[in-house]
């Protein structure tokens, strides 16, 4: 069915376009960003989804800003919720008509890491390194899902099926956050040791930081402090009960002490990553700033969860070290304070079923927390442009009308 699809396509730094593309098949065809060893891979275990919701992510924005080696023509999008319209002959437990959430990690379910629950570093889906994802540079070349239709491999293992289709559609704007942002924020909180009574500092009030804050509340934290330079995003954090630190107004330790009475916290979450800047609204890139500041803020014996993205190649890095992902981290400080550090992509399947239950039973209202804002697929370039300006919104694309009339509850 050539020409039966449309997808958000990366053209060059600062520019994306919605292009007519081929309807997907159960085969990974050669194309922009596809690892040559993956080209032609047959996916009898896969399904074709009609995309019901697909989100613009900060990780996508890194590519669109030209901060990775993403090639021209790469189809973007790794946050996908959809309805099965076709299934491969080897799919046993997923049926046509099922409404499903797609973890952004692509995992085979067969390798050692998958069997140990480390689905973010599957050994069989990316010939170049451990771990695969949709629509992302160096992650195997699996075609992205900011589209009307997309192919998902290893469907029986990867997909989270919602048993009640009607309930899932009613909560679709919240459930679309299960593909990445909510499990990623939750993983940051869990690995930072957040629990009942914890004091938590979240660096970054973008969508992942807001999700980490909401997840910390779900886990029972006593106080969640969200830090940023962006006053609009800080106001969004306050809208659901967070304390805030405006980094343009002085040192974080002083502001934390005003809130807690002491200049330290039990747990900290880095929701910024490698595009961090030194303190000040118009300051230069300083990719180790967040990590170093968090080591200063976290109490001795505390932990840092690091869901923020760090890369091995940044063509626009501030110096040769930054361009290769080499950062000047004060590891000696972290060592002296016996800190625990947890890094890497989130193993979404570890959390998404439980988080789906929390959404369906109104224990968390994640769409409202991140200010989910619906756009038609053709307005994706506008969404990328606005997101790059720092608006406090999580843009959710609506390729097939499933979100018509939906609002964050």
mmCIF file of C-alpha atoms in Angstrom:
data_model
loop_
_atom_site.group_PDB
_atom_site.id
_atom_site.type_symbol
_atom_site.label_atom_id
_atom_site.label_comp_id
_atom_site.label_asym_id
_atom_site.label_seq_id
_atom_site.Cartn_x
_atom_site.Cartn_y
_atom_site.Cartn_z
ATOM 1 C CA UNK A 1 0.000 0.000 0.000
ATOM 2 C CA UNK A 2 2.616 2.543 -1.146
ATOM 3 C CA UNK A 3 1.838 6.137 -0.207
ATOM 4 C CA UNK A 4 -0.621 5.042 2.476
ATOM 5 C CA UNK A 5 1.255 6.585 5.361
ATOM 6 C CA UNK A 6 2.629 9.904 6.595
ATOM 7 C CA UNK A 7 5.445 10.470 9.064
ATOM 8 C CA UNK A 8 7.485 13.178 10.759
ATOM 9 C CA UNK A 9 10.878 13.256 9.065
ATOM 10 C CA UNK A 10 14.129 14.890 10.177
ATOM 11 C CA UNK A 11 15.648 16.988 7.393
ATOM 12 C CA UNK A 12 18.472 19.011 8.955
ATOM 13 C CA UNK A 13 19.180 20.837 12.218
ATOM 14 C CA UNK A 14 16.098 22.832 13.125
ATOM 15 C CA UNK A 15 13.873 21.388 10.415
ATOM 16 C CA UNK A 16 11.357 18.545 10.310
ATOM 17 C CA UNK A 17 8.618 17.836 7.795
ATOM 18 C CA UNK A 18 5.591 15.571 7.580
ATOM 19 C CA UNK A 19 6.117 13.465 4.470
ATOM 20 C CA UNK A 20 4.071 10.862 2.652
ATOM 21 C CA UNK A 21 5.757 7.514 3.205
ATOM 22 C CA UNK A 22 5.150 3.883 2.420
ATOM 23 C CA UNK A 23 2.692 1.865 4.444
ATOM 24 C CA UNK A 24 4.775 -0.365 6.759
ATOM 25 C CA UNK A 25 5.394 -4.046 6.153
ATOM 26 C CA UNK A 26 6.630 -6.798 8.439
ATOM 27 C CA UNK A 27 10.189 -6.188 7.298
ATOM 28 C CA UNK A 28 12.791 -3.607 8.271
ATOM 29 C CA UNK A 29 13.719 -2.150 4.896
ATOM 30 C CA UNK A 30 16.912 -0.258 4.178
ATOM 31 C CA UNK A 31 16.627 3.475 4.674
ATOM 32 C CA UNK A 32 18.000 6.505 6.571
ATOM 33 C CA UNK A 33 19.589 5.426 9.811
ATOM 34 C CA UNK A 34 19.023 1.697 9.301
ATOM 35 C CA UNK A 35 22.014 -0.363 10.367
ATOM 36 C CA UNK A 36 23.139 -2.235 7.227
ATOM 37 C CA UNK A 37 23.157 -5.492 9.193
ATOM 38 C CA UNK A 38 19.495 -4.886 10.108
ATOM 39 C CA UNK A 39 18.282 -4.039 6.600
ATOM 40 C CA UNK A 40 15.957 -6.697 5.201
ATOM 41 C CA UNK A 41 15.196 -8.182 8.594
ATOM 42 C CA UNK A 42 11.913 -10.105 8.419
ATOM 43 C CA UNK A 43 9.546 -9.660 11.369
ATOM 44 C CA UNK A 44 7.034 -12.490 11.316
ATOM 45 C CA UNK A 45 6.737 -11.780 15.052
ATOM 46 C CA UNK A 46 5.626 -8.189 14.405
ATOM 47 C CA UNK A 47 2.409 -6.221 14.026
ATOM 48 C CA UNK A 48 1.276 -3.125 12.152
ATOM 49 C CA UNK A 49 -0.294 -0.452 14.351
ATOM 50 C CA UNK A 50 -2.672 2.339 13.515
ATOM 51 C CA UNK A 51 -1.158 5.050 15.695
ATOM 52 C CA UNK A 52 -3.652 6.506 18.179
ATOM 53 C CA UNK A 53 -1.204 8.832 19.939
ATOM 54 C CA UNK A 54 2.496 9.583 19.553
ATOM 55 C CA UNK A 55 4.486 12.156 21.485
ATOM 56 C CA UNK A 56 7.305 14.595 20.839
ATOM 57 C CA UNK A 57 10.126 13.833 23.261
ATOM 58 C CA UNK A 58 13.091 15.849 24.452
ATOM 59 C CA UNK A 59 15.288 13.084 23.082
ATOM 60 C CA UNK A 60 13.816 13.770 19.628
ATOM 61 C CA UNK A 61 14.634 17.427 20.156
ATOM 62 C CA UNK A 62 18.313 16.610 20.705
ATOM 63 C CA UNK A 63 18.413 15.156 17.181
ATOM 64 C CA UNK A 64 16.429 17.995 15.642
ATOM 65 C CA UNK A 65 18.799 20.527 17.204
ATOM 66 C CA UNK A 66 21.675 18.792 15.424
ATOM 67 C CA UNK A 67 23.209 17.492 18.633
ATOM 68 C CA UNK A 68 23.548 13.931 17.321
ATOM 69 C CA UNK A 69 24.634 12.234 14.094
ATOM 70 C CA UNK A 70 21.040 11.604 12.964
ATOM 71 C CA UNK A 71 20.889 11.340 9.157
ATOM 72 C CA UNK A 72 18.601 13.288 6.847
ATOM 73 C CA UNK A 73 15.379 11.428 6.197
ATOM 74 C CA UNK A 74 15.186 9.685 9.579
ATOM 75 C CA UNK A 75 11.549 9.096 10.569
ATOM 76 C CA UNK A 76 11.158 10.213 14.164
ATOM 77 C CA UNK A 77 9.124 9.017 17.118
ATOM 78 C CA UNK A 78 9.540 6.450 19.873
ATOM 79 C CA UNK A 79 6.493 7.213 22.073
ATOM 80 C CA UNK A 80 3.696 5.199 20.459
ATOM 81 C CA UNK A 81 0.234 4.017 21.479
ATOM 82 C CA UNK A 82 -1.836 2.262 18.844
ATOM 83 C CA UNK A 83 -4.406 -0.217 17.631
ATOM 84 C CA UNK A 84 -3.328 -3.447 15.952
ATOM 85 C CA UNK A 85 -4.491 -3.617 12.331
ATOM 86 C CA UNK A 86 -2.301 -6.496 11.109
ATOM 87 C CA UNK A 87 -0.323 -9.215 12.834
ATOM 88 C CA UNK A 88 2.478 -11.438 11.643
ATOM 89 C CA UNK A 89 2.093 -15.196 11.343
ATOM 90 C CA UNK A 90 4.237 -15.855 14.432
ATOM 91 C CA UNK A 91 2.236 -13.568 16.756
ATOM 92 C CA UNK A 92 0.207 -15.663 19.219
ATOM 93 C CA UNK A 93 -1.245 -13.466 21.949
ATOM 94 C CA UNK A 94 -1.864 -10.044 20.398
ATOM 95 C CA UNK A 95 -4.958 -9.725 18.196
ATOM 96 C CA UNK A 96 -6.156 -7.335 15.525
ATOM 97 C CA UNK A 97 -8.187 -4.631 17.276
ATOM 98 C CA UNK A 98 -6.138 -4.639 20.495
ATOM 99 C CA UNK A 99 -5.203 -1.239 21.913
ATOM 100 C CA UNK A 100 -1.587 -1.357 23.032
ATOM 101 C CA UNK A 101 1.218 0.696 24.520
ATOM 102 C CA UNK A 102 4.631 0.369 22.870
ATOM 103 C CA UNK A 103 7.726 0.619 25.085
ATOM 104 C CA UNK A 104 10.282 2.818 23.365
ATOM 105 C CA UNK A 105 12.841 0.060 23.995
ATOM 106 C CA UNK A 106 12.786 -2.632 21.321
ATOM 107 C CA UNK A 107 13.527 -5.979 22.926
ATOM 108 C CA UNK A 108 13.644 -9.512 21.580
ATOM 109 C CA UNK A 109 12.625 -11.302 24.801
ATOM 110 C CA UNK A 110 15.137 -14.048 24.062
ATOM 111 C CA UNK A 111 18.610 -12.731 24.916
ATOM 112 C CA UNK A 112 20.290 -12.836 28.320
ATOM 113 C CA UNK A 113 19.547 -9.190 29.095
ATOM 114 C CA UNK A 114 15.870 -9.434 28.162
ATOM 115 C CA UNK A 115 15.476 -12.568 30.290
ATOM 116 C CA UNK A 116 16.999 -10.661 33.203
ATOM 117 C CA UNK A 117 14.558 -7.774 32.721
ATOM 118 C CA UNK A 118 17.097 -5.417 31.172
ATOM 119 C CA UNK A 119 15.018 -4.737 28.089
ATOM 120 C CA UNK A 120 16.692 -1.368 27.497
ATOM 121 C CA UNK A 121 19.892 -3.162 26.482
ATOM 122 C CA UNK A 122 18.612 -6.039 24.363
ATOM 123 C CA UNK A 123 21.454 -7.799 22.583
ATOM 124 C CA UNK A 124 19.606 -8.825 19.421
ATOM 125 C CA UNK A 125 17.849 -5.786 17.965
ATOM 126 C CA UNK A 126 20.773 -3.485 17.184
ATOM 127 C CA UNK A 127 23.910 -4.867 15.522
ATOM 128 C CA UNK A 128 26.029 -1.879 16.616
ATOM 129 C CA UNK A 129 25.441 -1.832 20.375
ATOM 130 C CA UNK A 130 23.128 -3.117 23.083
ATOM 131 C CA UNK A 131 19.673 -1.552 22.943
ATOM 132 C CA UNK A 132 17.270 -0.505 20.219
ATOM 133 C CA UNK A 133 14.540 2.101 19.818
ATOM 134 C CA UNK A 134 12.154 3.458 17.210
ATOM 135 C CA UNK A 135 13.103 6.500 15.161
ATOM 136 C CA UNK A 136 16.378 7.184 16.931
ATOM 137 C CA UNK A 137 19.956 7.590 15.794
ATOM 138 C CA UNK A 138 22.299 4.617 16.304
ATOM 139 C CA UNK A 139 19.519 2.446 17.735
ATOM 140 C CA UNK A 140 19.278 -0.067 14.914
ATOM 141 C CA UNK A 141 17.255 1.948 12.419
ATOM 142 C CA UNK A 142 13.779 0.802 13.439
ATOM 143 C CA UNK A 143 11.308 3.167 11.791
ATOM 144 C CA UNK A 144 9.785 5.824 14.052
ATOM 145 C CA UNK A 145 6.177 6.103 15.080
ATOM 146 C CA UNK A 146 5.355 9.787 14.642
ATOM 147 C CA UNK A 147 3.249 8.497 11.802
ATOM 148 C CA UNK A 148 -0.181 7.197 10.896
ATOM 149 C CA UNK A 149 1.030 3.580 10.872
ATOM 150 C CA UNK A 150 4.107 1.826 12.230
ATOM 151 C CA UNK A 151 5.535 -1.682 12.469
ATOM 152 C CA UNK A 152 6.397 -3.095 15.914
ATOM 153 C CA UNK A 153 8.592 -6.231 16.109
ATOM 154 C CA UNK A 154 8.455 -8.980 18.756
ATOM 155 C CA UNK A 155 4.876 -7.965 19.463
ATOM 156 C CA UNK A 156 3.975 -10.654 21.991
ATOM 157 C CA UNK A 157 6.890 -9.622 24.180
ATOM 158 C CA UNK A 158 6.995 -5.854 23.656
ATOM 159 C CA UNK A 159 3.402 -4.725 23.689
ATOM 160 C CA UNK A 160 1.320 -3.884 26.745
ATOM 161 C CA UNK A 161 -2.271 -4.734 25.809
ATOM 162 C CA UNK A 162 -5.084 -2.885 27.549
ATOM 163 C CA UNK A 163 -7.811 -5.456 28.322
ATOM 164 C CA UNK A 164 -10.609 -2.853 28.242
ATOM 165 C CA UNK A 165 -10.404 -1.011 24.910
ATOM 166 C CA UNK A 166 -13.037 1.553 25.875
ATOM 167 C CA UNK A 167 -11.371 2.386 29.198
ATOM 168 C CA UNK A 168 -8.026 2.724 27.413
ATOM 169 C CA UNK A 169 -9.434 5.106 24.824
ATOM 170 C CA UNK A 170 -11.066 7.177 27.566
ATOM 171 C CA UNK A 171 -7.696 7.557 29.328
ATOM 172 C CA UNK A 172 -5.636 7.685 26.132
ATOM 173 C CA UNK A 173 -4.045 11.069 26.799
ATOM 174 C CA UNK A 174 -2.627 9.740 30.093
ATOM 175 C CA UNK A 175 -1.832 6.250 28.853
ATOM 176 C CA UNK A 176 0.252 7.581 25.969
ATOM 177 C CA UNK A 177 2.803 8.654 28.601
ATOM 178 C CA UNK A 178 3.481 4.962 29.402
ATOM 179 C CA UNK A 179 5.672 4.507 26.336
ATOM 180 C CA UNK A 180 8.546 6.546 27.771
ATOM 181 C CA UNK A 181 8.076 9.699 29.815
ATOM 182 C CA UNK A 182 6.256 8.307 32.853
ATOM 183 C CA UNK A 183 8.347 5.122 33.231
ATOM 184 C CA UNK A 184 11.475 7.208 32.629
ATOM 185 C CA UNK A 185 10.564 9.677 35.360
ATOM 186 C CA UNK A 186 9.541 6.797 37.624
ATOM 187 C CA UNK A 187 12.806 4.945 36.925
ATOM 188 C CA UNK A 188 14.725 8.082 37.830
ATOM 189 C CA UNK A 189 12.850 8.259 41.126
ATOM 190 C CA UNK A 190 13.189 4.552 41.936
ATOM 191 C CA UNK A 191 16.912 4.481 41.190
ATOM 192 C CA UNK A 192 17.375 7.629 43.279
ATOM 193 C CA UNK A 193 15.919 5.742 46.232
ATOM 194 C CA UNK A 194 12.720 7.779 46.506
ATOM 195 C CA UNK A 195 10.258 6.381 49.042
ATOM 196 C CA UNK A 196 7.905 7.361 51.814
ATOM 197 C CA UNK A 197 9.128 10.538 53.489
ATOM 198 C CA UNK A 198 11.941 11.235 51.025
ATOM 199 C CA UNK A 199 13.096 14.706 50.139
ATOM 200 C CA UNK A 200 13.711 14.828 46.396
ATOM 201 C CA UNK A 201 15.424 17.317 44.083
ATOM 202 C CA UNK A 202 14.572 17.114 40.380
ATOM 203 C CA UNK A 203 16.912 18.956 38.027
ATOM 204 C CA UNK A 204 14.923 20.098 35.009
ATOM 205 C CA UNK A 205 11.243 21.020 34.719
ATOM 206 C CA UNK A 206 10.712 19.722 31.215
ATOM 207 C CA UNK A 207 8.274 16.855 30.640
ATOM 208 C CA UNK A 208 10.609 14.165 32.020
ATOM 209 C CA UNK A 209 11.396 16.254 35.092
ATOM 210 C CA UNK A 210 7.700 16.860 35.711
ATOM 211 C CA UNK A 211 7.036 13.141 35.264
ATOM 212 C CA UNK A 212 9.829 12.355 37.737
ATOM 213 C CA UNK A 213 8.257 14.777 40.204
ATOM 214 C CA UNK A 214 4.806 13.220 39.808
ATOM 215 C CA UNK A 215 6.344 9.748 40.135
ATOM 216 C CA UNK A 216 8.132 10.815 43.331
ATOM 217 C CA UNK A 217 4.809 11.901 44.778
ATOM 218 C CA UNK A 218 3.302 8.544 43.792
ATOM 219 C CA UNK A 219 6.143 6.814 45.648
ATOM 220 C CA UNK A 220 5.379 8.731 48.845
ATOM 221 C CA UNK A 221 7.965 11.506 48.923
ATOM 222 C CA UNK A 222 7.520 14.162 51.599
ATOM 223 C CA UNK A 223 8.836 17.089 49.540
ATOM 224 C CA UNK A 224 9.617 17.301 45.830
ATOM 225 C CA UNK A 225 11.715 20.263 44.698
ATOM 226 C CA UNK A 226 11.950 20.977 40.966
ATOM 227 C CA UNK A 227 14.720 23.239 39.652
ATOM 228 C CA UNK A 228 14.998 25.089 36.342
ATOM 229 C CA UNK A 229 15.588 28.510 34.763
ATOM 230 C CA UNK A 230 12.275 28.409 32.903
ATOM 231 C CA UNK A 231 9.650 30.206 34.992
ATOM 232 C CA UNK A 232 6.726 28.823 32.965
ATOM 233 C CA UNK A 233 7.892 25.267 33.581
ATOM 234 C CA UNK A 234 8.455 25.977 37.273
ATOM 235 C CA UNK A 235 4.878 27.259 37.522
ATOM 236 C CA UNK A 236 3.702 23.995 35.971
ATOM 237 C CA UNK A 237 5.604 22.061 38.669
ATOM 238 C CA UNK A 238 3.941 24.129 41.385
ATOM 239 C CA UNK A 239 0.517 23.411 39.851
ATOM 240 C CA UNK A 240 0.594 19.860 41.241
ATOM 241 C CA UNK A 241 2.221 20.519 44.588
ATOM 242 C CA UNK A 242 5.957 20.729 43.980
ATOM 243 C CA UNK A 243 8.320 23.228 45.561
ATOM 244 C CA UNK A 244 10.570 25.005 43.053
ATOM 245 C CA UNK A 245 14.051 26.444 42.734
ATOM 246 C CA UNK A 246 14.688 29.157 40.126
ATOM 247 C CA UNK A 247 18.364 28.702 39.327
ATOM 248 C CA UNK A 248 18.586 32.266 38.041
ATOM 249 C CA UNK A 249 17.831 33.536 41.557
ATOM 250 C CA UNK A 250 20.855 32.142 43.365
ATOM 251 C CA UNK A 251 22.614 28.932 44.410
ATOM 252 C CA UNK A 252 20.458 25.835 44.609
ATOM 253 C CA UNK A 253 21.765 24.942 48.088
ATOM 254 C CA UNK A 254 20.536 28.246 49.539
ATOM 255 C CA UNK A 255 17.074 27.838 48.038
ATOM 256 C CA UNK A 256 16.851 24.200 49.139
ATOM 257 C CA UNK A 257 17.810 25.259 52.672
ATOM 258 C CA UNK A 258 14.996 27.825 52.652
ATOM 259 C CA UNK A 259 12.535 25.065 51.798
ATOM 260 C CA UNK A 260 13.840 22.204 53.954
ATOM 261 C CA UNK A 261 15.893 23.893 56.639
ATOM 262 C CA UNK A 262 19.006 22.067 55.435
ATOM 263 C CA UNK A 263 20.927 22.475 52.143
ATOM 264 C CA UNK A 264 20.667 18.835 51.126
ATOM 265 C CA UNK A 265 18.186 16.200 49.974
ATOM 266 C CA UNK A 266 17.882 12.426 50.223
ATOM 267 C CA UNK A 267 17.496 11.814 46.486
ATOM 268 C CA UNK A 268 18.174 13.665 43.261
ATOM 269 C CA UNK A 269 17.079 13.086 39.665
ATOM 270 C CA UNK A 270 18.903 14.437 36.607
ATOM 271 C CA UNK A 271 16.182 15.124 34.037
ATOM 272 C CA UNK A 272 18.385 17.438 31.942
ATOM 273 C CA UNK A 273 21.196 15.384 30.419
ATOM 274 C CA UNK A 274 24.045 16.449 28.202
ATOM 275 C CA UNK A 275 22.552 19.753 27.004
ATOM 276 C CA UNK A 276 22.916 21.214 30.503
ATOM 277 C CA UNK A 277 24.074 24.795 30.889
ATOM 278 C CA UNK A 278 26.017 26.522 33.608
ATOM 279 C CA UNK A 279 23.891 28.506 36.039
ATOM 280 C CA UNK A 280 22.350 31.559 34.383
ATOM 281 C CA UNK A 281 19.564 31.950 31.831
ATOM 282 C CA UNK A 282 21.783 32.658 28.812
ATOM 283 C CA UNK A 283 24.862 30.710 29.866
ATOM 284 C CA UNK A 284 26.976 28.389 27.736
ATOM 285 C CA UNK A 285 26.724 24.614 27.579
ATOM 286 C CA UNK A 286 28.349 22.867 30.514
ATOM 287 C CA UNK A 287 27.337 19.206 30.160
ATOM 288 C CA UNK A 288 28.621 18.086 33.586
ATOM 289 C CA UNK A 289 26.957 20.918 35.527
ATOM 290 C CA UNK A 290 23.870 19.014 36.655
ATOM 291 C CA UNK A 291 25.734 15.912 37.758
ATOM 292 C CA UNK A 292 28.256 17.947 39.731
ATOM 293 C CA UNK A 293 25.605 20.118 41.361
ATOM 294 C CA UNK A 294 23.557 17.071 42.373
ATOM 295 C CA UNK A 295 26.543 15.499 44.087
ATOM 296 C CA UNK A 296 26.783 18.668 46.145
ATOM 297 C CA UNK A 297 23.095 18.593 47.052
ATOM 298 C CA UNK A 298 22.586 14.909 47.867
ATOM 299 C CA UNK A 299 23.318 13.829 51.428
ATOM 300 C CA UNK A 300 26.087 11.359 52.179
ATOM 301 C CA UNK A 301 24.774 7.896 51.431
ATOM 302 C CA UNK A 302 22.092 9.198 49.047
ATOM 303 C CA UNK A 303 21.502 8.351 45.430
ATOM 304 C CA UNK A 304 21.280 9.981 41.997
ATOM 305 C CA UNK A 305 18.887 8.717 39.347
ATOM 306 C CA UNK A 306 20.040 9.841 35.912
ATOM 307 C CA UNK A 307 17.328 9.392 33.270
ATOM 308 C CA UNK A 308 18.573 12.492 31.425
ATOM 309 C CA UNK A 309 20.185 11.567 28.113
ATOM 310 C CA UNK A 310 23.964 11.485 27.685
ATOM 311 C CA UNK A 311 25.465 10.652 24.289
ATOM 312 C CA UNK A 312 28.698 9.262 22.892
ATOM 313 C CA UNK A 313 28.701 11.740 19.987
ATOM 314 C CA UNK A 314 27.633 15.402 20.075
ATOM 315 C CA UNK A 315 28.769 17.219 16.912
ATOM 316 C CA UNK A 316 27.955 20.581 18.459
ATOM 317 C CA UNK A 317 29.527 19.908 21.846
ATOM 318 C CA UNK A 318 31.313 22.828 23.474
ATOM 319 C CA UNK A 319 34.745 21.160 23.151
ATOM 320 C CA UNK A 320 36.378 17.960 21.910
ATOM 321 C CA UNK A 321 35.645 16.172 25.176
ATOM 322 C CA UNK A 322 31.954 17.048 25.047
ATOM 323 C CA UNK A 323 31.787 15.986 21.415
ATOM 324 C CA UNK A 324 32.765 12.456 22.444
ATOM 325 C CA UNK A 325 30.631 12.374 25.587
ATOM 326 C CA UNK A 326 33.610 12.846 27.909
ATOM 327 C CA UNK A 327 32.571 14.996 30.872
ATOM 328 C CA UNK A 328 34.451 16.592 33.767
ATOM 329 C CA UNK A 329 32.479 14.936 36.538
ATOM 330 C CA UNK A 330 33.571 15.340 40.165
ATOM 331 C CA UNK A 331 33.587 11.628 40.795
ATOM 332 C CA UNK A 332 35.790 12.122 43.845
ATOM 333 C CA UNK A 333 32.984 14.054 45.539
ATOM 334 C CA UNK A 334 30.447 11.352 44.764
ATOM 335 C CA UNK A 335 32.873 8.691 45.968
ATOM 336 C CA UNK A 336 33.584 10.558 49.204
ATOM 337 C CA UNK A 337 29.841 10.841 49.908
ATOM 338 C CA UNK A 338 29.190 7.172 49.032
ATOM 339 C CA UNK A 339 26.662 8.118 46.381
ATOM 340 C CA UNK A 340 24.883 5.589 44.226
ATOM 341 C CA UNK A 341 24.566 6.514 40.535
ATOM 342 C CA UNK A 342 22.102 4.891 38.133
ATOM 343 C CA UNK A 343 22.296 5.672 34.426
ATOM 344 C CA UNK A 344 21.034 4.407 31.100
ATOM 345 C CA UNK A 345 17.785 4.064 29.251
ATOM 346 C CA UNK A 346 14.729 3.045 31.205
ATOM 347 C CA UNK A 347 13.611 -0.609 30.962
ATOM 348 C CA UNK A 348 10.011 0.435 30.315
ATOM 349 C CA UNK A 349 8.526 -3.041 30.707
ATOM 350 C CA UNK A 350 9.735 -3.168 34.292
ATOM 351 C CA UNK A 351 7.210 -0.484 35.218
ATOM 352 C CA UNK A 352 4.550 0.099 32.573
ATOM 353 C CA UNK A 353 1.905 -2.399 33.684
ATOM 354 C CA UNK A 354 1.846 -1.102 37.265
ATOM 355 C CA UNK A 355 1.859 2.507 36.074
ATOM 356 C CA UNK A 356 -1.029 1.742 33.708
ATOM 357 C CA UNK A 357 -3.026 0.524 36.708
ATOM 358 C CA UNK A 358 -2.154 3.703 38.598
ATOM 359 C CA UNK A 359 -3.484 5.756 35.669
ATOM 360 C CA UNK A 360 -6.622 3.686 35.122
ATOM 361 C CA UNK A 361 -7.494 3.898 38.821
ATOM 362 C CA UNK A 362 -6.773 7.636 39.131
ATOM 363 C CA UNK A 363 -3.725 7.367 41.362
ATOM 364 C CA UNK A 364 -1.761 9.645 39.031
ATOM 365 C CA UNK A 365 -2.845 12.276 36.484
ATOM 366 C CA UNK A 366 0.259 12.450 34.366
ATOM 367 C CA UNK A 367 -1.231 14.234 31.336
ATOM 368 C CA UNK A 368 -2.250 17.137 33.543
ATOM 369 C CA UNK A 369 1.098 17.178 35.364
ATOM 370 C CA UNK A 370 3.054 17.552 32.115
ATOM 371 C CA UNK A 371 0.455 19.840 30.466
ATOM 372 C CA UNK A 372 -0.263 17.431 27.595
ATOM 373 C CA UNK A 373 -1.261 19.372 24.474
ATOM 374 C CA UNK A 374 -2.754 17.671 21.429
ATOM 375 C CA UNK A 375 -1.684 18.527 17.870
ATOM 376 C CA UNK A 376 -2.669 17.015 14.530
ATOM 377 C CA UNK A 377 0.180 15.124 12.871
ATOM 378 C CA UNK A 378 0.609 17.803 10.215
ATOM 379 C CA UNK A 379 1.365 20.373 12.937
ATOM 380 C CA UNK A 380 4.357 18.421 14.247
ATOM 381 C CA UNK A 381 6.866 21.010 12.886
ATOM 382 C CA UNK A 382 5.082 23.672 14.968
ATOM 383 C CA UNK A 383 5.298 21.416 18.025
ATOM 384 C CA UNK A 384 9.030 20.934 17.580
ATOM 385 C CA UNK A 385 9.549 24.668 17.127
ATOM 386 C CA UNK A 386 7.544 25.568 20.226
ATOM 387 C CA UNK A 387 9.119 22.839 22.345
ATOM 388 C CA UNK A 388 12.546 24.120 21.363
ATOM 389 C CA UNK A 389 11.551 27.537 22.709
ATOM 390 C CA UNK A 390 10.955 25.983 26.137
ATOM 391 C CA UNK A 391 7.170 26.047 26.347
ATOM 392 C CA UNK A 392 5.794 24.100 29.273
ATOM 393 C CA UNK A 393 3.860 21.560 27.231
ATOM 394 C CA UNK A 394 4.126 17.901 26.315
ATOM 395 C CA UNK A 395 3.030 17.749 22.690
ATOM 396 C CA UNK A 396 0.970 14.703 21.769
ATOM 397 C CA UNK A 397 0.357 14.076 18.070
ATOM 398 C CA UNK A 398 -3.039 12.800 16.943
ATOM 399 C CA UNK A 399 -2.441 11.077 13.588
ATOM 400 C CA UNK A 400 -5.806 9.349 13.141
ATOM 401 C CA UNK A 401 -8.256 11.385 15.211
ATOM 402 C CA UNK A 402 -8.369 9.114 18.277
ATOM 403 C CA UNK A 403 -7.685 12.088 20.573
ATOM 404 C CA UNK A 404 -10.303 14.407 19.090
ATOM 405 C CA UNK A 405 -11.958 16.183 22.018
ATOM 406 C CA UNK A 406 -9.651 14.690 24.660
ATOM 407 C CA UNK A 407 -8.467 16.807 27.582
ATOM 408 C CA UNK A 408 -6.083 16.229 30.484
ATOM 409 C CA UNK A 409 -8.169 15.295 33.544
#
